Amino acid sequence: MPLLGPADPLPHVPRRILVAGNAGSGKSTLCRRIAERCDLRRVELDSLYWGPRWTPRPQFRAEVASFAEETHWVTEFQYKEVRRELLARADTLIWLDHPFSMVMGRLVSRTIRRRAGGVELWNGNQEPSLWSVFTDSEHILRWGWKTYRRNRTRVLELVDEVVVVRLRGQGQVERWLAGPLASVGEERAR
């Protein structure tokens, strides 16, 4: 199946949607917008995965398996241990394939904003000190840098498994939301 672009009509009304992209690409924001427009349950995987003090929650896989069985949802395509299970149930994957400079700019500004504002993320966690980018190999900024190419390769390998919509840049995201997604939203309302 060919990659769909921001103006291509969707071949079906999506009911189980994955949003893929690099850290900082806007996956969670797009999930929220899709959920609102399509009346889908939104599940934020980070909130299921991270427990207090940035420790993985033991019930993560079971909780993902439970919601994946539902008929209507949208979530991020991340966390290696559940990707296959989510993909097996998904009918549509939206790929935020933004340019590297855009993704890293968003990731840096988001990280600084969260840290400076003392924003609580999931289960009491906050962004670590900005200085830890130099000492922590898994710091979100370093993670975003080193996984960019890997994320692109991973999604390109899925084209034969699921409908993939590739969006490059915020303009294409907005066109897709206002065009193909809005069209299927009208079908859903009927």
Coordinates of C-alpha atoms in Angstrom, one line a residue:
M1 CA 0.0 0.0 0.0
P2 CA 1.5 3.4 -0.9
L3 CA 2.1 6.1 1.7
L4 CA -0.8 8.5 1.9
G5 CA -0.1 12.2 2.1
P6 CA -2.0 15.1 3.7
A7 CA -4.6 15.4 1.0
D8 CA -5.1 11.8 0.2
P9 CA -8.5 10.4 1.2
L10 CA -8.5 7.8 3.9
P11 CA -9.6 4.3 2.6
H12 CA -11.8 3.7 5.7
V13 CA -13.1 5.5 8.8
P14 CA -10.2 5.0 11.3
R15 CA -11.1 3.5 14.6
R16 CA -7.8 2.5 16.1
I17 CA -5.1 5.0 15.3
L18 CA -1.3 5.0 16.1
V19 CA 0.7 8.2 15.9
A20 CA 4.4 7.7 15.1
G21 CA 7.2 10.2 15.2
N22 CA 10.3 11.2 17.0
A23 CA 10.4 12.6 20.5
G24 CA 9.3 16.2 20.1
S25 CA 7.4 15.7 16.9
G26 CA 3.9 16.3 18.4
K27 CA 2.6 12.8 18.8
S28 CA 0.7 13.4 22.0
T29 CA -0.7 16.7 20.8
L30 CA -1.9 15.1 17.6
C31 CA -3.4 12.2 19.5
R32 CA -5.4 14.7 21.6
R33 CA -6.7 16.6 18.5
I34 CA -7.7 13.3 16.7
A35 CA -9.4 12.1 19.9
E36 CA -11.5 15.3 20.2
R37 CA -12.4 15.4 16.5
C38 CA -13.3 11.7 16.1
D39 CA -14.6 10.9 19.6
L40 CA -11.9 8.3 20.2
R41 CA -10.5 7.2 23.6
R42 CA -7.1 8.7 23.9
V43 CA -4.5 6.7 25.8
E44 CA -1.2 8.3 26.7
L45 CA 1.4 5.5 26.8
D46 CA 3.9 7.6 28.9
S47 CA 1.3 7.8 31.7
L48 CA 0.9 4.0 31.6
Y49 CA 4.6 3.3 31.4
W50 CA 6.2 5.7 33.9
G51 CA 5.7 5.2 37.6
P52 CA 7.1 7.4 40.4
R53 CA 10.8 8.3 40.2
W54 CA 10.9 7.4 36.5
T55 CA 10.5 3.7 37.1
P56 CA 8.6 1.5 34.6
R57 CA 5.2 0.3 36.0
P58 CA 4.9 -3.5 36.1
Q59 CA 1.3 -3.4 34.9
F60 CA 2.1 -1.5 31.7
R61 CA 1.9 -4.4 29.2
A62 CA -1.4 -5.6 30.7
E63 CA -3.0 -2.2 30.6
V64 CA -1.9 -1.7 27.0
A65 CA -3.3 -5.2 26.1
S66 CA -6.6 -4.3 27.7
F67 CA -7.2 -1.0 25.9
A68 CA -5.8 -2.4 22.6
E69 CA -8.8 -4.8 22.6
E70 CA -11.2 -1.9 22.5
T71 CA -12.8 -0.9 19.3
H72 CA -12.0 2.9 19.3
W73 CA -8.7 4.5 20.4
V74 CA -5.8 6.7 19.5
T75 CA -2.3 6.5 21.1
E76 CA 1.4 7.0 20.4
F77 CA 3.4 4.3 18.6
Q78 CA 6.2 3.9 21.0
Y79 CA 7.7 1.5 23.6
K80 CA 9.2 -1.5 21.9
E81 CA 7.5 -4.1 24.2
V82 CA 4.0 -3.2 23.0
R83 CA 4.5 -1.9 19.5
R84 CA 3.7 -5.2 17.8
E85 CA 0.5 -5.7 19.8
L86 CA -0.7 -2.2 19.1
L87 CA 0.1 -2.5 15.4
A88 CA -1.8 -5.8 15.2
R89 CA -5.0 -4.0 16.3
A90 CA -4.4 -0.6 14.6
D91 CA -6.1 0.2 11.3
T92 CA -4.2 3.5 10.7
L93 CA -0.8 4.9 11.5
I94 CA -0.2 8.7 11.2
W95 CA 3.6 9.3 10.7
L96 CA 4.9 12.7 11.8
D97 CA 7.9 12.8 9.6
H98 CA 9.0 16.3 10.4
P99 CA 12.5 17.7 9.5
F100 CA 15.2 17.0 12.1
S101 CA 15.7 20.7 12.9
M102 CA 12.0 21.2 13.6
V103 CA 11.8 18.1 15.9
M104 CA 14.9 19.0 17.9
G105 CA 13.8 22.7 18.2
R106 CA 10.4 21.6 19.6
L107 CA 12.1 19.0 21.9
V108 CA 14.5 21.6 23.3
S109 CA 11.9 24.3 23.9
R110 CA 9.5 21.8 25.4
T111 CA 12.1 20.4 27.7
I112 CA 13.2 23.8 28.9
R113 CA 9.6 25.0 29.4
R114 CA 8.7 21.9 31.4
R115 CA 11.9 22.1 33.6
A116 CA 11.7 25.8 34.2
G117 CA 8.0 25.6 35.0
G118 CA 8.3 22.6 37.3
V119 CA 5.7 20.8 35.2
E120 CA 4.5 17.5 36.6
L121 CA 4.5 14.9 33.9
W122 CA 3.4 11.4 34.8
N123 CA 2.9 10.0 38.3
G124 CA 4.8 12.9 40.0
N125 CA 7.8 12.9 37.6
Q126 CA 9.4 16.1 36.3
E127 CA 12.0 16.7 33.6
P128 CA 15.5 16.2 35.1
S129 CA 18.0 19.0 35.4
L130 CA 19.0 20.4 32.1
W131 CA 22.7 19.7 33.0
S132 CA 21.9 16.0 33.1
V133 CA 21.9 16.1 29.2
F134 CA 25.7 15.9 29.6
T135 CA 25.7 13.0 32.0
D136 CA 22.6 10.9 31.2
S137 CA 22.8 8.9 28.0
E138 CA 19.0 8.5 28.1
H139 CA 18.2 12.2 28.6
I140 CA 15.2 13.1 26.4
L141 CA 17.3 15.5 24.2
R142 CA 20.0 12.9 23.6
W143 CA 17.3 10.2 23.0
G144 CA 15.6 12.4 20.4
W145 CA 18.9 13.0 18.6
K146 CA 19.9 9.4 18.4
T147 CA 16.6 7.8 17.5
Y148 CA 15.6 10.1 14.7
R149 CA 16.8 7.9 11.8
R150 CA 15.8 4.7 13.6
N151 CA 12.2 6.0 13.9
R152 CA 12.0 6.8 10.2
T153 CA 13.3 3.3 9.2
R154 CA 10.8 1.6 11.6
V155 CA 7.8 3.3 10.1
L156 CA 8.9 2.8 6.5
E157 CA 9.0 -0.9 7.2
L158 CA 5.3 -0.9 8.2
V159 CA 3.8 0.4 4.9
D160 CA 2.6 -3.1 3.9
E161 CA 1.0 -3.8 7.3
V162 CA -1.2 -0.8 7.9
V163 CA -2.5 2.4 6.2
V164 CA 0.3 4.9 6.8
V165 CA -0.3 8.7 6.4
R166 CA 2.9 10.6 6.2
L167 CA 2.8 14.3 7.3
R168 CA 5.9 16.5 7.0
G169 CA 5.7 19.8 8.8
Q170 CA 2.9 21.4 10.8
G171 CA 1.2 22.7 7.6
Q172 CA 0.6 19.2 6.4
V173 CA -0.7 18.2 9.8
E174 CA -3.3 21.0 9.7
R175 CA -4.2 20.2 6.1
W176 CA -4.8 16.5 7.0
L177 CA -6.9 17.4 10.1
A178 CA -9.0 19.8 8.0
G179 CA -9.3 17.5 5.0
P180 CA -9.2 13.7 5.1
L181 CA -9.7 13.4 8.8
A182 CA -12.6 15.9 8.8
S183 CA -14.2 14.0 5.9
V184 CA -14.2 10.7 7.7
G185 CA -15.5 12.5 10.8
E186 CA -18.5 13.5 8.8
E187 CA -19.0 9.9 7.8
R188 CA -18.7 8.8 11.4
A189 CA -21.4 11.3 12.4
R190 CA -23.9 9.9 9.8

